[in-house]
Coordinates of C-alpha atoms in Angstrom, one line a residue:
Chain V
X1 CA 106.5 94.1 151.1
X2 CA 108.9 96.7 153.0
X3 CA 110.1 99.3 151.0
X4 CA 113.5 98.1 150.0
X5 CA 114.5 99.9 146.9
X6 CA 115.3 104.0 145.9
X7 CA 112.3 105.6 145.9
X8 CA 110.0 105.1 142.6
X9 CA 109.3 109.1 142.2
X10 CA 110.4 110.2 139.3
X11 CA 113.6 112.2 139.0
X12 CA 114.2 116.2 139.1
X13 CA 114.4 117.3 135.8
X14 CA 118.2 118.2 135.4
X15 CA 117.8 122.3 134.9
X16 CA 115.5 122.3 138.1
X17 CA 118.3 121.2 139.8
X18 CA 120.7 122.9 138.8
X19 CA 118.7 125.8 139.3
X20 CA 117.8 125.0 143.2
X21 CA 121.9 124.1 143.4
X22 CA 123.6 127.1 141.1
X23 CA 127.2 126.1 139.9
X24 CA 129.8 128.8 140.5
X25 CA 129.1 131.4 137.6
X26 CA 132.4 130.4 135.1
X27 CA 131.2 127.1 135.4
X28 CA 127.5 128.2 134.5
X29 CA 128.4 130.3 132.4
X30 CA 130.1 127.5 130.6
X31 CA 126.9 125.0 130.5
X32 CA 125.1 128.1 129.4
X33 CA 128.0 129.0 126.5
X34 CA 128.1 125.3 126.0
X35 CA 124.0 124.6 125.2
X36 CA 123.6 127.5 122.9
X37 CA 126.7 125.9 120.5
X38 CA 124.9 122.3 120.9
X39 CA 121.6 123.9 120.4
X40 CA 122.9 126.0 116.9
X41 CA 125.1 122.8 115.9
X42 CA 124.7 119.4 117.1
X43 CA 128.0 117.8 116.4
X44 CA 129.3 120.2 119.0
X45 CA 128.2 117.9 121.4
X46 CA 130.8 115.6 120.8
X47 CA 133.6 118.2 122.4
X48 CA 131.7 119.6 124.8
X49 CA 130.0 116.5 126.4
X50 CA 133.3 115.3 127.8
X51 CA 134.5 118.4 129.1
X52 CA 132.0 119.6 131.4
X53 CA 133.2 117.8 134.4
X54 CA 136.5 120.3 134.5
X55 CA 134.3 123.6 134.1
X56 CA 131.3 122.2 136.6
X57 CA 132.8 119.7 138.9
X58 CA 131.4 116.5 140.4
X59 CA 129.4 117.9 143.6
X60 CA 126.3 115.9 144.6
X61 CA 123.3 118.0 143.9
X62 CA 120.3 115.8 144.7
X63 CA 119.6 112.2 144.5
X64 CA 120.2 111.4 141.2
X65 CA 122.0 114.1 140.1
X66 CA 125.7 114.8 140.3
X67 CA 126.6 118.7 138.9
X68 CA 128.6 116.9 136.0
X69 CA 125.8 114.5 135.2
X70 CA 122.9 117.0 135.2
X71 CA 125.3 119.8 133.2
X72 CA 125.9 117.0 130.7
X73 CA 121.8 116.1 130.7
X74 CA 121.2 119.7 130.0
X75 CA 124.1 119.5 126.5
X76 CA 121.5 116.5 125.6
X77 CA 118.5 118.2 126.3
X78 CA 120.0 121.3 123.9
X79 CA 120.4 118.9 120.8
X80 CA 118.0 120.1 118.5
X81 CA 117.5 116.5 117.5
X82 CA 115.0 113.4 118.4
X83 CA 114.3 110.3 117.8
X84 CA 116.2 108.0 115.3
X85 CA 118.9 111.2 114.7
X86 CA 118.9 111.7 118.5
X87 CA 119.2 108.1 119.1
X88 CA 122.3 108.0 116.8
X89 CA 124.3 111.2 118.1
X90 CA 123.8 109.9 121.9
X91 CA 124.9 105.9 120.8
X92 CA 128.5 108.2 119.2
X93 CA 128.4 109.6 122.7
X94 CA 128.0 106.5 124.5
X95 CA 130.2 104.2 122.9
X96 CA 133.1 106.6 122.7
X97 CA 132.1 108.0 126.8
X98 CA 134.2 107.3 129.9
X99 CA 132.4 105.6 132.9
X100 CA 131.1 109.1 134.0
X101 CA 129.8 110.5 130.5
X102 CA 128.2 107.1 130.1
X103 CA 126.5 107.4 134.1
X104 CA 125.1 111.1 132.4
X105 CA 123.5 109.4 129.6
X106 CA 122.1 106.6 131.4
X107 CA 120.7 109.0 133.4
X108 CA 119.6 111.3 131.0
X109 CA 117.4 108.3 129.9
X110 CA 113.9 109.7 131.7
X111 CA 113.9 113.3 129.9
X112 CA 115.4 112.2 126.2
X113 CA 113.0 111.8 123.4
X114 CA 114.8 108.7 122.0
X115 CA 113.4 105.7 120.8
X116 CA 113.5 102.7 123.6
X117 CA 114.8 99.8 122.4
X118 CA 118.2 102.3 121.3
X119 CA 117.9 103.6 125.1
X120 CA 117.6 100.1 126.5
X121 CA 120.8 99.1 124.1
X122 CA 122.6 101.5 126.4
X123 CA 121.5 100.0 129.8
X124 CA 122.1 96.7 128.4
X125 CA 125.7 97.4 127.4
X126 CA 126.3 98.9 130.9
X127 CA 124.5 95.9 132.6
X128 CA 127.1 93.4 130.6
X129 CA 130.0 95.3 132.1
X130 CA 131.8 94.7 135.1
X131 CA 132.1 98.4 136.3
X132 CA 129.3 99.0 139.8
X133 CA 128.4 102.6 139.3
X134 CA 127.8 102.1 135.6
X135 CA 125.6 99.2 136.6
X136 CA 124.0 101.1 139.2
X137 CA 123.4 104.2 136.8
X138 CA 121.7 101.5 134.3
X139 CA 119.2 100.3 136.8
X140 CA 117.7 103.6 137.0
X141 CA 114.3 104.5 137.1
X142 CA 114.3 104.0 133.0
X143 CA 116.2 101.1 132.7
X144 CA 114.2 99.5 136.0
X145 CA 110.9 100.7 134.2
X146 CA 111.2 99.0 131.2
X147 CA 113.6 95.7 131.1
X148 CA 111.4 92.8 130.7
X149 CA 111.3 90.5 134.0
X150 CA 114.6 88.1 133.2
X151 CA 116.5 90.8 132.4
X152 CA 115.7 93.3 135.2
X153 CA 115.7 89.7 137.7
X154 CA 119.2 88.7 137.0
X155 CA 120.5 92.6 136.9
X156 CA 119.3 92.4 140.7
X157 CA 121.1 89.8 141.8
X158 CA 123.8 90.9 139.8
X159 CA 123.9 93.9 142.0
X160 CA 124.0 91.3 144.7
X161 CA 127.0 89.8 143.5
X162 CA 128.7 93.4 142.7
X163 CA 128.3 94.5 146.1
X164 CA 125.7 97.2 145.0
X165 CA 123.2 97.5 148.0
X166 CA 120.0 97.1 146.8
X167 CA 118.5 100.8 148.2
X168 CA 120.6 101.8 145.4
X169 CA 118.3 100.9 142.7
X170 CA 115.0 101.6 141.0
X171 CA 111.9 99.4 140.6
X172 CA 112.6 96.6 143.5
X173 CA 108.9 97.7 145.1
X174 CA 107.5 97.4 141.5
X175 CA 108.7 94.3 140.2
X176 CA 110.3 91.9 142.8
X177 CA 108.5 88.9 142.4
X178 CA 108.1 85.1 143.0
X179 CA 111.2 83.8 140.9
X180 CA 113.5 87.2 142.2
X181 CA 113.0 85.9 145.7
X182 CA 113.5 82.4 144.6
X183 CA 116.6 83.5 142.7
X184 CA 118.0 84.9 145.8
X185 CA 116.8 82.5 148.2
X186 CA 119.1 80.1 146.1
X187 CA 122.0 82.5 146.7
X188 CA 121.7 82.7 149.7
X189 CA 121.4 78.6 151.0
X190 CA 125.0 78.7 147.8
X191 CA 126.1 81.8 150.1
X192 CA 125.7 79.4 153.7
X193 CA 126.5 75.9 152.0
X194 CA 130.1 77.7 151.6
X195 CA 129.8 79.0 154.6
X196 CA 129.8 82.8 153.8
X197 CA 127.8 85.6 155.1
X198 CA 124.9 86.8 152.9
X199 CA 124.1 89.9 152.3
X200 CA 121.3 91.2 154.4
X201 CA 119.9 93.9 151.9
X202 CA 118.4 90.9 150.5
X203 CA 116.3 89.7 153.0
X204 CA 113.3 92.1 152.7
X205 CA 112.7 90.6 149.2
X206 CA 113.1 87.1 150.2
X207 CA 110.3 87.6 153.4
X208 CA 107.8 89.0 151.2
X209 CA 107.5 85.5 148.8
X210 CA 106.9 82.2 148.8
X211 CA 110.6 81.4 148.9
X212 CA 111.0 82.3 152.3
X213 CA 109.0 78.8 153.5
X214 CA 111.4 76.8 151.4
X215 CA 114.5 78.8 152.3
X216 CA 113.8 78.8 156.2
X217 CA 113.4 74.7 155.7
X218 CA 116.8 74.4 154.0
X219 CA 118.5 76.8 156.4
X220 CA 117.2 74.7 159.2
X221 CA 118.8 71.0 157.2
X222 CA 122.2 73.2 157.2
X223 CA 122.1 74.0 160.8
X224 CA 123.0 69.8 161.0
X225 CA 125.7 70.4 158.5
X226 CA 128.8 68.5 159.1
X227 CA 131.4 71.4 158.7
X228 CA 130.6 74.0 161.8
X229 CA 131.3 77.0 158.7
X230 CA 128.6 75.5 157.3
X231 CA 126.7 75.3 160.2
X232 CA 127.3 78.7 162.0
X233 CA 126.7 80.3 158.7
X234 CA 122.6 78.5 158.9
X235 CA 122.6 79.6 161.8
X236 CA 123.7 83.6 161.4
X237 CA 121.5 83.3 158.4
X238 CA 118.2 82.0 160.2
X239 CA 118.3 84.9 162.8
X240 CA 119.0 87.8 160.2
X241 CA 116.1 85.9 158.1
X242 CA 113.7 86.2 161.1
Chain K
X1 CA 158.4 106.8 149.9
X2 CA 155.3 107.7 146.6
X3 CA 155.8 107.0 143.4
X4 CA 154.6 107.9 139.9
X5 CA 155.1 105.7 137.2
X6 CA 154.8 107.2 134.2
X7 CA 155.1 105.0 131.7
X8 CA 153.3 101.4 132.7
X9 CA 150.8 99.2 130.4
X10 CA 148.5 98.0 133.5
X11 CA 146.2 96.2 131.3
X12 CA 148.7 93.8 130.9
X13 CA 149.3 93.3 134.7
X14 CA 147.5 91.6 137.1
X15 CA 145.7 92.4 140.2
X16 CA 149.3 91.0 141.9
X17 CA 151.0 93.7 140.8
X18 CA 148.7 96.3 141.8
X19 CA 149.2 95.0 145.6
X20 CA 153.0 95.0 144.8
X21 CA 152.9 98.4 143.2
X22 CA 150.8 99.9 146.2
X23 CA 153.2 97.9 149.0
X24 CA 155.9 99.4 147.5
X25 CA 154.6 103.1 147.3
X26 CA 153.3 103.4 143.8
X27 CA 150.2 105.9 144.2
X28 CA 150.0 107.3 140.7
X29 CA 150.6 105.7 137.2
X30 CA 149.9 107.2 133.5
X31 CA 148.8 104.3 131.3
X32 CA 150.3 105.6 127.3
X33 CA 148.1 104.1 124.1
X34 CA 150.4 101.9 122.7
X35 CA 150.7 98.5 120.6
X36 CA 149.5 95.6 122.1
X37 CA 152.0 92.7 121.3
X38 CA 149.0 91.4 118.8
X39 CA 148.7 93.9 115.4
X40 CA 145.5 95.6 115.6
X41 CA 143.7 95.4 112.3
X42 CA 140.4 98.3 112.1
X43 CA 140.0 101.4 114.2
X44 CA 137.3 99.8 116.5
X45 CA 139.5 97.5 118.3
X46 CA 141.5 101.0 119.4
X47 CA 138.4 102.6 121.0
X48 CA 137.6 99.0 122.6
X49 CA 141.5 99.7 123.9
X50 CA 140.9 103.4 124.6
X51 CA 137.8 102.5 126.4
X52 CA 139.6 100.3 128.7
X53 CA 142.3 102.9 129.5
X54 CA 139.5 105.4 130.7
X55 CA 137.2 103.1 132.3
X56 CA 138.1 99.8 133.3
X57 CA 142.2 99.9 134.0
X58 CA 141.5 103.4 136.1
X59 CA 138.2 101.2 138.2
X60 CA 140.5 98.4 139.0
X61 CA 143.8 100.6 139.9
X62 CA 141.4 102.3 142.5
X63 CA 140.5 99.2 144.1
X64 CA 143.9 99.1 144.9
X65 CA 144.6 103.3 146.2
X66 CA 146.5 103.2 142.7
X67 CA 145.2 106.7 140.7
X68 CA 145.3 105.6 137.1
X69 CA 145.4 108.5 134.0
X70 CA 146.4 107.5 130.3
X71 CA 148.0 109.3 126.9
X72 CA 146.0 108.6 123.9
X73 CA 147.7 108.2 120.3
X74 CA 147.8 106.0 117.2
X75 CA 151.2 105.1 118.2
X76 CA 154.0 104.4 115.6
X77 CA 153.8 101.2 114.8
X78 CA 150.2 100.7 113.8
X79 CA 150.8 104.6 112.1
X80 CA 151.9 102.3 109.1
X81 CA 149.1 100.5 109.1
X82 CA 146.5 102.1 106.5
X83 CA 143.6 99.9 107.8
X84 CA 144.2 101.5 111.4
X85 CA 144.4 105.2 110.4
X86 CA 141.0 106.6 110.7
X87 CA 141.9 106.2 114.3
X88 CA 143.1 109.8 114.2
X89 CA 139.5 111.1 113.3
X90 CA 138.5 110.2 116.3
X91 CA 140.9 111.1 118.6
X92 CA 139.7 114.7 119.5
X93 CA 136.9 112.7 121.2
X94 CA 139.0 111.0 123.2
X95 CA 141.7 113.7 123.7
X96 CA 139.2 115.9 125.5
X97 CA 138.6 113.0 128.5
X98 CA 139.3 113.8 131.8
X99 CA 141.6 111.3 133.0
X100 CA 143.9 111.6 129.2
X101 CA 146.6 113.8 130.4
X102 CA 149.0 113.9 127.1
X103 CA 149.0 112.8 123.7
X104 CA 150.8 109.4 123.8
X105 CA 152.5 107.3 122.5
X106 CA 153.7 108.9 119.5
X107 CA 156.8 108.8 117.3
X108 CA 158.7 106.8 115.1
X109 CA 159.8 103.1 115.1
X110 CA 161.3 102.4 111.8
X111 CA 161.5 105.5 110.9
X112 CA 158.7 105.4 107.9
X113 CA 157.1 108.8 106.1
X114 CA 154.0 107.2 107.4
X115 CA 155.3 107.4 111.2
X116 CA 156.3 110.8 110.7
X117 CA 153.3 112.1 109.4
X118 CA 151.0 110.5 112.4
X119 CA 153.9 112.4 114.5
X120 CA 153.5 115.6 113.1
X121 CA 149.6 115.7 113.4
X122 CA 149.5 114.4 116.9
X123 CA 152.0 117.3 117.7
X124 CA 149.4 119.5 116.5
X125 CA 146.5 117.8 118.1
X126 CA 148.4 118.2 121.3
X127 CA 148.8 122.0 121.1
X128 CA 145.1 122.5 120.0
X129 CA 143.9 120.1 123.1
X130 CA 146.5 121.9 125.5
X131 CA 148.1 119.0 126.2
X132 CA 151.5 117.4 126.7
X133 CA 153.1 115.0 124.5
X134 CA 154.8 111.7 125.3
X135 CA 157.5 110.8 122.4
X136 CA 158.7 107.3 122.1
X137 CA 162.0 106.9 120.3
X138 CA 162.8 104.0 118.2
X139 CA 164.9 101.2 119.6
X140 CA 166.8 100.2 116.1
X141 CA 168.7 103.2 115.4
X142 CA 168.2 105.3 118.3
X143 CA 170.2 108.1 118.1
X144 CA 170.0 108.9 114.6
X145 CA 165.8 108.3 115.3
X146 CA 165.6 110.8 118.2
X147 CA 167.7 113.3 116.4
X148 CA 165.2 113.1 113.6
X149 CA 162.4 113.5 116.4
X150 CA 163.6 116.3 117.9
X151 CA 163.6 117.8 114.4
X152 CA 159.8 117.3 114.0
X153 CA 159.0 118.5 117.5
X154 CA 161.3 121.2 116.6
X155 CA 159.2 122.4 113.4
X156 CA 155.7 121.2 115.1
X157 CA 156.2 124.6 117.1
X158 CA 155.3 123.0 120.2
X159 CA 156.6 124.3 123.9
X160 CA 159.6 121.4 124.6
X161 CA 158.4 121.6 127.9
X162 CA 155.3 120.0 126.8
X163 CA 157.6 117.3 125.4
X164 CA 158.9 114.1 126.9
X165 CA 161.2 111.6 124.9
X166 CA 161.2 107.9 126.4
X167 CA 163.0 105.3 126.6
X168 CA 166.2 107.4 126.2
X169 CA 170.5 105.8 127.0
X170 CA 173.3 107.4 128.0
X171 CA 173.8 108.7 124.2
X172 CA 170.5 110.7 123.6
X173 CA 169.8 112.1 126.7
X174 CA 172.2 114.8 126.7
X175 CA 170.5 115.9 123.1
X176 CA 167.2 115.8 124.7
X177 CA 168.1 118.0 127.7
X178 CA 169.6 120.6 125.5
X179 CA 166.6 121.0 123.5
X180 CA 164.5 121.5 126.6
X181 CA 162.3 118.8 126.4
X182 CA 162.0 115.6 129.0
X183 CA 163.9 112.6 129.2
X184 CA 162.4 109.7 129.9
X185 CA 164.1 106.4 130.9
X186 CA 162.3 102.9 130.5
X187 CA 164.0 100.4 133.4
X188 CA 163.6 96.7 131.8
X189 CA 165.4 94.1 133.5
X190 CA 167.8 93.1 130.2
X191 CA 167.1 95.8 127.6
X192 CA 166.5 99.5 127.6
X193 CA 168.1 100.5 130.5
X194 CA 169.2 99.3 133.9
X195 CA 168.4 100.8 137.4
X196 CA 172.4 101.3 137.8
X197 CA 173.0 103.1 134.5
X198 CA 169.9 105.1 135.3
X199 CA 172.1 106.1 138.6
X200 CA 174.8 107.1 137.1
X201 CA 172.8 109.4 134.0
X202 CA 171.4 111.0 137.0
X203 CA 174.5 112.0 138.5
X204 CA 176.1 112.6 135.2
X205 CA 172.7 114.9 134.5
X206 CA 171.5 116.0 137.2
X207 CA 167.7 115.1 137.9
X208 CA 165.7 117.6 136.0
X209 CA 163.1 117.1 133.9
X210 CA 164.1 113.6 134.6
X211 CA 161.3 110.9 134.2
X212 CA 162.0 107.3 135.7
X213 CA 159.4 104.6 134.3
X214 CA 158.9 100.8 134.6
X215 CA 157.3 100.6 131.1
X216 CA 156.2 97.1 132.1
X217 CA 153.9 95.4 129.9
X218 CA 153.5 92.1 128.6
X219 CA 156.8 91.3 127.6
X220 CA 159.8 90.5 130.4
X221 CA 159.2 93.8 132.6
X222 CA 159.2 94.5 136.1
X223 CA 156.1 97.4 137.5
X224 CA 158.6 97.9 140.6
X225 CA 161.7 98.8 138.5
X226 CA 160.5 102.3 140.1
X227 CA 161.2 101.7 143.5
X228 CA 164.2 99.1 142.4
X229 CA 165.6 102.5 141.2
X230 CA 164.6 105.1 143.9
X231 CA 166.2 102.2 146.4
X232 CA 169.6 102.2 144.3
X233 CA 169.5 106.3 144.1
X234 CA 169.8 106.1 147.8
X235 CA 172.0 103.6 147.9
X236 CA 174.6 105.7 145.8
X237 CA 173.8 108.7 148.3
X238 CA 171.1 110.7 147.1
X239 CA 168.7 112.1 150.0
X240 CA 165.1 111.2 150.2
X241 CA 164.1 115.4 148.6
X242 CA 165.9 114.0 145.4
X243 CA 164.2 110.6 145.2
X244 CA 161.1 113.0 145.9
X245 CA 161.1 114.6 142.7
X246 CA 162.6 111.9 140.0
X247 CA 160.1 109.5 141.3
X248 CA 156.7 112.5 142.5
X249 CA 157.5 115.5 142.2
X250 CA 158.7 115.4 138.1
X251 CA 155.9 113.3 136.6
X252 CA 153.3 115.6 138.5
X253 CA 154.5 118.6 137.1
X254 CA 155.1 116.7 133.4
X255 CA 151.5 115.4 132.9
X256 CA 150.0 118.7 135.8
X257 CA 150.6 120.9 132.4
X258 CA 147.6 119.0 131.0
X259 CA 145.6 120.6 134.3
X260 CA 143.9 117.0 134.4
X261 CA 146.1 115.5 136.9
X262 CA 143.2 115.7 139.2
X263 CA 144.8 113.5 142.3
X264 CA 142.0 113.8 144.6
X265 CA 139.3 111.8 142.3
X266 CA 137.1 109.5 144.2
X267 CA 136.7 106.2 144.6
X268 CA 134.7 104.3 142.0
X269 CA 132.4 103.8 145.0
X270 CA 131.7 107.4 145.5
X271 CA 130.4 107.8 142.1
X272 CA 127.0 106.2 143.1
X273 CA 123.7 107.7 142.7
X274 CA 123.6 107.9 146.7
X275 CA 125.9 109.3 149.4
X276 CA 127.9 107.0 151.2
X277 CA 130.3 104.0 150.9
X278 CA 128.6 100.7 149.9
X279 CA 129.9 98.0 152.2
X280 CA 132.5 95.6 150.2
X281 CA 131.4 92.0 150.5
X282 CA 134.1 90.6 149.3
X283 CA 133.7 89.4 146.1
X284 CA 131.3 86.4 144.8

């Protein structure tokens, strides 16, 4: 199928790109200040992780990585912990984190040595919520990588519902499949049945399945819809599909 | 005409009053930590609260061009409460968040030992974080209650100008002024005070280190009492540069002393892992 999704590489690891995009010096001089107290005591963390944003700002960097996110990623990668202890330091960080401390840990995910099923407890918290970016940060190369296929299915059309374009997250070239077009075929005949606009991020995944047979067939019954909403909405549909 | 409230319990409103709020010129709000009608019972139901202060209320009040901060505090009445004091252990974490611009609500309501000593540490937490504090003053024995505040902020060592005393009437806020701290005013539509009285403090007072709130919440409250009393300022023959600063220009400089007041954030839609705006759909 079309390449419909962020791209699958894996992300720059957080110093690299800080280093290609240097922070004004009192604000690296801060992350730097800041890594060697998390580095000679852990619990430090806990101060420092929600500061950074006022010493390093929220500039975009690179794909991926905001200046606030990758400073935080770097306090994370300084914890002289990992694994269970790591796991446990990061879940005090989460569950007390505003939406943009938890967007640096979910993103952090790739480069932490932390067991999975306590990293996918993150992205699963996030994917529950109803804030977009914090669903977006959770489907993430990790989080995309490793949900098992209902999960990482209905987070997709999720994102459909929350408005979240679809080039905005990781995995759809990977694991769209059979049932994720069907799922969003469906949407889409609810979507024209009510005589609503569908989203057309979605259509790449729906052409490369199965569903698309079935879906062109119903779209062509609702073009003989009684209400014309209905009926312009089959049609609209039926030409963005083609 | 823009408009700070700063004093309003949005997780109690709905997305009506947002569009009212906005329509009417609200652009800013602070959002204080306070009791929530139902008695809280263990200290994780306050960071479920505190959670929603800093995440949800400020994603919603964007949607709306509404820029949404908060105060965080074991307030006064849940102080006496020993099953909800560990809160306090916790509250450097949230203290240090970017969007908390004071240390809020804090003070006494029945005027217990127990209130007083959650007042007196929160004083302190607020000088270690930098930040200001917001001080509510008891509604049963007011005068003798904010009298006894000022005492504690007094001995806490704490700047007054880092101080603001809510919900303040015509016989504690002259008591206030003189100590140098702020005086803030609640407008309710039966109790607390009214958007007429609140004219005539403020020409009895002048309009420094004023601070003009709508302290809705779930009770009977009204999030435009605000603009009800900017309109009735001008209607008793204030100019527009006066209405400027009770209703802008005042809270800005209050809660700018905490150097969070970042009014320029973006949009929760900016905050994605990609440049550009997604295109709203309109809902599902």
């Amino acid at each position: 199928m079309a390449s419909t999704g962020m791209s699958d590489s894996a992300p720059p690891d957080p110093r690299t790109a800080l280093a290609l995009h240097p922070l004004d010096p009192a604000g690296r001089a801060w992350v730097d200040e800041a890594e060697a107290r998390v580095a000679a005591r852990s619990t430090a963390v806990r101060a420092l992780f929600p500061a950074v944003r006022r010493h390093c700002g929220r500039d975009r960097l690179v794909e991926h990585w905001t200046a606030d996110e990758a400073a935080r990623a770097v306090l994370l990668l300084a914890l002289p912990l990992d694994g269970t202890p790591l796991a446990s330091e990061l879940a005090g960080l989460f569950r007390h984190g505003d939406p943009a401390e938890q967007r640096a840990v979910l993103r952090a995910l790739p480069f932490l040595d932390v067991p999975e099923e306590a990293a996918l407890g993150f992205v699963r918290e996030a994917l529950r919520g109803n804030d977009s970016t914090l669903i977006e940060a959770a489907l993430g190369p990790y989080g995309a990588a490793r949900l098992p296929d209902a999960e990482y299915r209905q987070a997709v059309l999720k994102c459909v519902f929350y408005e979240i374009t679809l080039d905005r997250i990781a995995g759809l070239d990977t694991r769209a499949d059979d049932e994720l077009a069907r799922m969003l075929a469906d949407f889409a005949h609810e979507r024209v049945a009510a005589g609503r606009d569908v989203p057309q991020d979605i259509w790449p995944v729906v052409r490369a399945f199965p569903a698309l047979a079935t879906l062109t067939e119903k779209l062509a019954a609702e073009t003989w819809a009684a209400t014309p909403e209905r009926r312009e909405a089959a049609v609209r549909a039926l030409k963005a599909l083609q | 005409m823009r408009i700070f409230d700063p004093h309003i319990h949005m997780n109690s409103r709905t997305t009506d009053d947002y569009e009212a709020m906005h329509a009417a010129g609200v652009r800013a709000v602070v959002e204080p930590a306070f009791w929530m009608g139902q008695p809280r019972t263990s200290p994780e139901s306050f960071y479920d609260y505190f959670d929603a202060l800093l995440g949800w209320e400020p994603y919603r009040a964007a949607q709306f061009g509404i820029q949404h901060f908060c105060t965080i505090a074991l307030n006064p009445k849940e102080a006496n409460d020993p099953r909800c004091r560990p809160v306090l252990d916790e509250l450097p974490r949230y203290l240090a968040k970017d969007r908390v611009v004071a240390v809020g609500e804090i003070g006494y309501d029945s005027m217990t030992p127990e209130e007083g000593e959650a007042l007196a540490l929160q004083l302190q937490l607020a000088m270690e974080q930098g930040l200001p504090a917001l001080v509510h003053t008891p509604h049963r024995d007011k005068a003798t209650g904010t009298r006894r505040t000022l005492d504690v902020v007094r001995e806490s060592g704490i700047a007054p100008e880092l101080v603001v005393l809510d919900h303040l009437n015509e016989l504690t806020v002259g008591m206030v002024l003189d100590s140098g701290c702020w005086a803030g005013f609640s407008i309710y539509p039966k109790t607390k005070m009214s958007e007429d009285r609140m004219v005539t403090i403020l020409q009895e007072h002048g309009t420094e280190r004023m601070l003009v709130n709508s302290a809705a919440d779930w009770g009977r409250s009204d999030p435009l009492k605000t603009r009800r009393t900017a309109d009735a300022m001008l209607a008793a023959g204030f100019d527009d540069d006066a209405v400027d600063g009770v209703m802008w220009r005042n809270p800005v400089d209050f809660y700018g002393q905490s150097g969070r007041l970042d009014l320029d954030e973006p949009k929760p839609d900016e905050e994605s892992s990609f440049e550009g705006n997604s295109i709203r759909r309109g809902g599902a």
